[in-house]
Short mmCIF file of C-alpha atoms and ligand atoms in Angstrom, two decimals:
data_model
loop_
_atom_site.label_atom_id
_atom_site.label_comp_id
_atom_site.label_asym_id
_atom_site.label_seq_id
_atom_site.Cartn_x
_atom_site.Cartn_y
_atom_site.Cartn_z
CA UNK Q 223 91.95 112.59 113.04
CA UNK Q 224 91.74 115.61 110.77
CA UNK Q 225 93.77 118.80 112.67
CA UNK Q 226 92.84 122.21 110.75
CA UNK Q 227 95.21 124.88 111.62
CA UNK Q 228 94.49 128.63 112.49
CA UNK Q 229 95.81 131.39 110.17
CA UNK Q 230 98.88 131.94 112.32
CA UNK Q 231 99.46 128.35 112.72
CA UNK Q 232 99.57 128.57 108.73
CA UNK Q 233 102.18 131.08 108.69
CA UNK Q 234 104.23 129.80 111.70
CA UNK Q 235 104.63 126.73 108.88
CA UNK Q 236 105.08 128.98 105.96
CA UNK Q 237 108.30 129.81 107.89
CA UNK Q 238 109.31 126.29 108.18
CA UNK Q 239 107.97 125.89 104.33
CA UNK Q 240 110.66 129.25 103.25
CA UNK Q 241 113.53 126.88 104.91
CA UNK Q 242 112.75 123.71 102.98
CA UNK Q 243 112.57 125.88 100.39
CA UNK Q 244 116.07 127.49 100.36
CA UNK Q 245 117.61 124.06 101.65
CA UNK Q 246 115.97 122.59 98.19
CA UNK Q 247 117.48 125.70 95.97
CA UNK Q 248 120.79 124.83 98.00
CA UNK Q 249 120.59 121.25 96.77
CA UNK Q 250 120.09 122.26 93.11
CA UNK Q 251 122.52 124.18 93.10
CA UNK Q 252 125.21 121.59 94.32
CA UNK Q 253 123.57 118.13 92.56
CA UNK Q 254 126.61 117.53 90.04
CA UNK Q 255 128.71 113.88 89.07
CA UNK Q 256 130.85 113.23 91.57
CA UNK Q 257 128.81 114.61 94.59
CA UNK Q 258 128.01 112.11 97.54
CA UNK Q 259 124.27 111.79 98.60
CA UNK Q 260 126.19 112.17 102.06
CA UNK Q 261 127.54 115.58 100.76
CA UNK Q 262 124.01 116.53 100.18
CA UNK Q 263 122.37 115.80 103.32
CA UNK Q 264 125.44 117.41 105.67
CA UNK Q 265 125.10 120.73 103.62
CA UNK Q 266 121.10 121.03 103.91
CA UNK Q 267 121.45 119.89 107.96
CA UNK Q 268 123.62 122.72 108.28
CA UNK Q 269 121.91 125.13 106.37
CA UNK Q 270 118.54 124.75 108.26
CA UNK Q 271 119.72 124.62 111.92
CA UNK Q 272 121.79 127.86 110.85
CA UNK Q 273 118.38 128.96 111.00
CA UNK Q 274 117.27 130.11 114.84
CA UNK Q 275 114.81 127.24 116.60
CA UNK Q 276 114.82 125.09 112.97
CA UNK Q 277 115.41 121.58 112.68
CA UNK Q 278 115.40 118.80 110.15
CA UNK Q 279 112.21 117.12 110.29
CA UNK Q 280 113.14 113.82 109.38
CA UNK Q 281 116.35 112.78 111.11
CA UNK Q 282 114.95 110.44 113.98
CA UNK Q 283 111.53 109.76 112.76
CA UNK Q 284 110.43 106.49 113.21
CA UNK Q 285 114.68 106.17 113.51
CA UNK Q 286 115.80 107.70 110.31
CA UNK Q 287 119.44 107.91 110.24
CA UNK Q 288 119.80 111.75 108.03
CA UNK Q 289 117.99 114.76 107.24
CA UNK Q 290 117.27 114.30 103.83
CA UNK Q 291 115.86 111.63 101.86
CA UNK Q 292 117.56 111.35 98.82
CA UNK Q 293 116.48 109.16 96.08
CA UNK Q 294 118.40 108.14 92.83
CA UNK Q 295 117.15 106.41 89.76
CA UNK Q 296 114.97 103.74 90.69
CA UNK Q 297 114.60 104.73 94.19
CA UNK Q 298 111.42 106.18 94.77
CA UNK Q 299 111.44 107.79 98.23
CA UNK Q 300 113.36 107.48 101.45
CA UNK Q 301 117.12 106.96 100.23
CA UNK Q 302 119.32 106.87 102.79
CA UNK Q 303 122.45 109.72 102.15
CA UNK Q 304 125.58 107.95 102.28
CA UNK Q 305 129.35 108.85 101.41
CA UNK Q 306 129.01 105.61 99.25
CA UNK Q 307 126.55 106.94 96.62
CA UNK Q 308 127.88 109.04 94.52
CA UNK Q 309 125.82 110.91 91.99
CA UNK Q 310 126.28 110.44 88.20
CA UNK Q 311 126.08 112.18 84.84
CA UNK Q 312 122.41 110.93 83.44
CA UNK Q 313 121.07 109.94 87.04
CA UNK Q 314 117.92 111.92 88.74
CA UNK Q 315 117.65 112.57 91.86
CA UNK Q 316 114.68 113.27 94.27
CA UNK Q 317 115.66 115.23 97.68
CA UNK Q 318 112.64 115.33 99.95
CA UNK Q 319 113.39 117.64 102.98
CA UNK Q 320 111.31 118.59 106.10
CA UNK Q 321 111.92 121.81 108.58
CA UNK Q 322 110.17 121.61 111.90
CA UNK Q 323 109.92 125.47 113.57
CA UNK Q 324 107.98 126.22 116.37
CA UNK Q 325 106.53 122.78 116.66
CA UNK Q 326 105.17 123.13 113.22
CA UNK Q 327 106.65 121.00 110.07
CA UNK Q 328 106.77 121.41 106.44
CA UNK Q 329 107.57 119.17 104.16
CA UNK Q 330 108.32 118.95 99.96
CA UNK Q 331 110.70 117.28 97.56
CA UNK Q 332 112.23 117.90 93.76
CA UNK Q 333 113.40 115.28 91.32
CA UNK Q 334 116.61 117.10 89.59
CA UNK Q 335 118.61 116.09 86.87
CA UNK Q 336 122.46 114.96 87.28
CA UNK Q 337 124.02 116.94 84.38
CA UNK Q 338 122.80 116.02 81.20
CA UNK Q 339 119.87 113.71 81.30
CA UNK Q 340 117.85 111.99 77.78
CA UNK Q 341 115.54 114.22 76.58
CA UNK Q 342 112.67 111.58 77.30
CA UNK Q 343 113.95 111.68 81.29
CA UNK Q 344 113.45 115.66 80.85
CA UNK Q 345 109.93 115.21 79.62
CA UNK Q 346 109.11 112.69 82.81
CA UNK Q 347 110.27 115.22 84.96
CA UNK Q 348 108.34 118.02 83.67
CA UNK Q 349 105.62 115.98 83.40
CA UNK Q 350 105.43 114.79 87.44
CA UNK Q 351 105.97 118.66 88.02
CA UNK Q 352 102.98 119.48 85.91
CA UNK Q 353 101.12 116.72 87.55
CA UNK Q 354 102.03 118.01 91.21
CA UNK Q 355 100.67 121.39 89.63
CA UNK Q 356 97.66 120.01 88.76
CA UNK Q 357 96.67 118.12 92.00
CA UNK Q 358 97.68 121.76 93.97
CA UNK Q 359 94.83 123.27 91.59
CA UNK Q 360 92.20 121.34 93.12
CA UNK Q 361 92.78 121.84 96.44
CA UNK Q 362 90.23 124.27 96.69
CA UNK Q 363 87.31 124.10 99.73
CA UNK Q 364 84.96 122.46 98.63
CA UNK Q 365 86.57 119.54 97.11
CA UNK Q 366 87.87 116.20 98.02
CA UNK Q 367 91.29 114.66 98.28
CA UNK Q 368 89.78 112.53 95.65
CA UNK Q 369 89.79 115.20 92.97
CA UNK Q 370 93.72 116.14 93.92
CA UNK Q 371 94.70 112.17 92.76
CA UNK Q 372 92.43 112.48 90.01
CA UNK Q 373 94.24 115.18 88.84
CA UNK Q 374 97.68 113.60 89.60
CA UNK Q 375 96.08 110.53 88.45
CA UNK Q 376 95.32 112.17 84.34
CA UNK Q 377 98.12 114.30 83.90
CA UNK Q 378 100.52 110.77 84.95
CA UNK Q 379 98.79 108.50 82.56
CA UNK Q 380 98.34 111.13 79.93
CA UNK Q 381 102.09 110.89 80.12
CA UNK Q 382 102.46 106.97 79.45
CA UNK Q 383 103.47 107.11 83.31
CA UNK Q 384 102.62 104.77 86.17
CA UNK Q 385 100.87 106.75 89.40
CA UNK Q 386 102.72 104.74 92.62
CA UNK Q 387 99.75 103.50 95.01
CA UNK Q 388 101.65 102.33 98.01
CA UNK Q 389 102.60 105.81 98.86
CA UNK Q 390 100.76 108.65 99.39
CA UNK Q 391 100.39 112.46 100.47
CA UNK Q 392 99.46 113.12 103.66
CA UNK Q 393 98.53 116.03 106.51
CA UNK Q 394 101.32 118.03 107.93
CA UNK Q 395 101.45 120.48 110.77
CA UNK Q 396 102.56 119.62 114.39
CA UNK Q 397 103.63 116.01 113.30
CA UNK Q 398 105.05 115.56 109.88
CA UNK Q 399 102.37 112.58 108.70
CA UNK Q 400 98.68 113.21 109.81
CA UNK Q 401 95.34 112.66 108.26
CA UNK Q 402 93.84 112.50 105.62
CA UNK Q 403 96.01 110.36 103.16
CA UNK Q 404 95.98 112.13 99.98
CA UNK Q 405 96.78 109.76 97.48
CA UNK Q 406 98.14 110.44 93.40
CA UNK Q 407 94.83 108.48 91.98
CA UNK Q 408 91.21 108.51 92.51
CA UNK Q 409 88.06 109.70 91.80
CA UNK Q 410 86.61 112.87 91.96
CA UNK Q 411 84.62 114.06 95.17
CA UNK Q 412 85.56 110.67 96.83
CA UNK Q 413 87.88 110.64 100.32
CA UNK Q 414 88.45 113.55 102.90
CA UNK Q 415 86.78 117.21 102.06
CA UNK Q 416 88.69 119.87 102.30
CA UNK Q 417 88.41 122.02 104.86
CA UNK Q 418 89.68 125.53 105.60
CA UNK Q 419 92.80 125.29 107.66
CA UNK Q 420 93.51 121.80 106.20
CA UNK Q 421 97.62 121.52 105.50
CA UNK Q 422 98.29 118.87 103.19
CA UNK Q 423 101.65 117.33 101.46
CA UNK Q 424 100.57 116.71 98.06
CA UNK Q 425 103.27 114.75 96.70
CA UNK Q 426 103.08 112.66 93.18
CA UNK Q 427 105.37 109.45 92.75
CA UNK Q 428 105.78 108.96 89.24
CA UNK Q 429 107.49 105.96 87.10
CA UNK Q 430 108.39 105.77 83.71
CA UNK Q 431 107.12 102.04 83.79
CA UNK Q 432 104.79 100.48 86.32
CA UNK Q 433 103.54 101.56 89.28
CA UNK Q 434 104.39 98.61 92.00
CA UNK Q 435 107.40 98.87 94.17
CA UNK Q 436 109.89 96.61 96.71
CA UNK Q 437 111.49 97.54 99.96
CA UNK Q 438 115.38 97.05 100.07
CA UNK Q 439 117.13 95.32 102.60
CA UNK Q 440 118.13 98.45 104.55
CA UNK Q 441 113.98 98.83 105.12
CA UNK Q 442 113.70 102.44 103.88
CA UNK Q 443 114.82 102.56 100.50
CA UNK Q 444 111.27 102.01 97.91
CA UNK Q 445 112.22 100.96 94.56
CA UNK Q 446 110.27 100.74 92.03
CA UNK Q 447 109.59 96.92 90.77
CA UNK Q 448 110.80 96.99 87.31
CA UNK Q 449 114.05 99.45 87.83
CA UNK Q 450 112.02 102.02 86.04
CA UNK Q 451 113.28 105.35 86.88
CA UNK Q 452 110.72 107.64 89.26
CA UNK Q 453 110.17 110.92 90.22
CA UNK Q 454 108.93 113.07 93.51
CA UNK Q 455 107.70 116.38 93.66
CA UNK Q 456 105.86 118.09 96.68
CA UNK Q 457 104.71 121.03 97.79
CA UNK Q 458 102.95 121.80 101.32
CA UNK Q 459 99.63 123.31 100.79
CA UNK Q 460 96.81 125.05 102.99
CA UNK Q 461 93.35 125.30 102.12
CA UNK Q 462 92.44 128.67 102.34
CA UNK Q 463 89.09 130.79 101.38
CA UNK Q 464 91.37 132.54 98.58
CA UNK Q 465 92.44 128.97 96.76
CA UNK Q 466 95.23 126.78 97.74
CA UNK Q 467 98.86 128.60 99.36
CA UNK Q 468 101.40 126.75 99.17
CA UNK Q 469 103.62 126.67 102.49
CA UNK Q 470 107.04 125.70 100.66
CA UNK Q 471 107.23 128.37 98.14
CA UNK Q 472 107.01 131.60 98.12
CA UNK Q 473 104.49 133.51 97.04
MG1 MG T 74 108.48 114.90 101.77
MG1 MG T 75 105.50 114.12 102.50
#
C-alpha cells in the first residue's frame, strides 16, 4: 500500500534526511587505507544519536547487526561493518545510512573512493551519480516509477554498465521500505504514478560488468556475480507540485 505524506510529514523527514546527510559528509571525510568498516559505522552511530530523538535506521531491521551498511568492491549493498575489513588504497566504498526522527526515516548512500582509484573506477562513479541524477529528474507528478528506471536504466548502459535487477528503490516514511518498488530499469509510464506526497528512495546499483548477483554466507552481504566492482548512490525524494525535493540534501 502506497502512504503519501502531508507537507509537514515531508519536513519532519527532511530533518531525518539533514542527519544522513552530515553522517555521509562525516564518512567522506574519514574513508582513508587503513580505516576499519567497524571504525566507520561506530563514528556515524554516534554522530546521529548525538542528535536529540535520532536514531540509526537500520541497526535491528529485520536483525541487522550495525548502523551502516558498508559495501566494498564487489559488494553491492548491505556489508556488514566489521573491525576485520579494513579499507584499502584503490578500493570503493558504498555507505548507505538511514536516520529515523519522529517516527519518520530517511534513507541514502554514496560510493567513495579509497585514496587514489583508476581513472576508469572514477568515471563509473560519476557515471552511477549522474544516473541517480537522472532518475531524481523524473520524479515529477505525473509520471511513473517506470520513467525514473528508464532514466537510471540509459544513463547505466550508455556507460557500458550493468543496471542490478534484484534490488530496487523503494517508499520511505514511517517504515524504512514501503511501496511502490522503484526499480533502476524500465519503461516509461509503466509501474506506480507518482503522486503528490509520494517519498521515494531512488537508489541506482551499478556494475562495471554484469548485472546478476550472489548472497554470501553471512546472508546480507550482495555481491555481484562476476567480482565486478559496483556502485550505490541514493537520495530520498518527495514528489511535490514544484518538481522533485530531495529529503537528504539540502536545498
Ligand atoms: Mg539506503
Ligand atoms: Mg534504500
Amino acid at each position: 500500500m502506497v502512504t503519501l505524506k502531508s507537507p509537514r510529514e515531508i519536513d519532519t523527514m527532511a530533518r531525518a534526511g539533514a542527519i544522513v546527510e552530515a553522517t555521509l559528509k562525516l564518512c567522506r571525510r574519514l574513508v582513508k587505507p587503513g580505516i576499519s568498516t567497524e571504525d566507520l559505522d561506530r563514528e556515524a552511530e554516534a554522530f546521529i544519536r548525538s542528535h536529540r530523538g535520532a536514531k540509526p535506521s537500520f541497526k535491528g531491521l529485520y536483525g541487522f547487526p550495525k548502523s551502516l551498511c558498508i559495501s566494498v568492491n564487489e559488494e553491492v549493498v548491505h556489508g556488514i561493518p566489521s573491525h576485520r575489513r579494513i579499507l584499502k588504497e584503490g578500493n570503493i566504498v558504498s555507505i548507505d545510512c538511514g536516520v529515523c526522527i519522529d517516527g519518520f526515516h530517511a534513507d541514502s548512500a554514496i560510493t567513495v573512493p579509497v585514496g587514489e582509484v583508476a581513472p576508469a573506477v572514477t568515471r563509473f562513479l560519476a557515471t552511477t551519480e549522474r544516473a541517480l541524477a537522472a532518475g531524481i529528474e523524473q520524479a515529477v507528478l505525473g509520471n511513473f516509477t517506470g520513467d525514473i528506471g528508464h532514466a537510471i536504466q540509459a544513463v547505466s548502459e550508455a556507460g557500458g554498465y550493468g543496471v542490478i535487477r534484484e534490488l530496487v528503490g523503494h517508499g520511505v516514511g514511517t517504515r524504512m521500505h514501503e511501496d511502490p518498488q522503484v526499480p533502476n530499469h524500465g519503461k516509461p509510464k509503466r509501474g506506480e504514478r507518482l503522486l503528490e506526497g509520494l517519498t521515494i528512495a531512488i537508489e541506482p546499483m551499478i556494475t562495471m560488468g554484469d548485472y546478476k548477483t550472489k548472497l554470501l554466507p553471512d546472508k546480507w552481504t550482495v555481491v555481484t556475480a562476476d567480482g565486478s566492482m559496483a556502485a550505490h548512490f541514493e537520495h530520498t525524494v518527495a514528489i511535490t507540485k514544484s518538481g522533485p525535493r530531495i529529503l537528504t540534501k539540502a536545498a
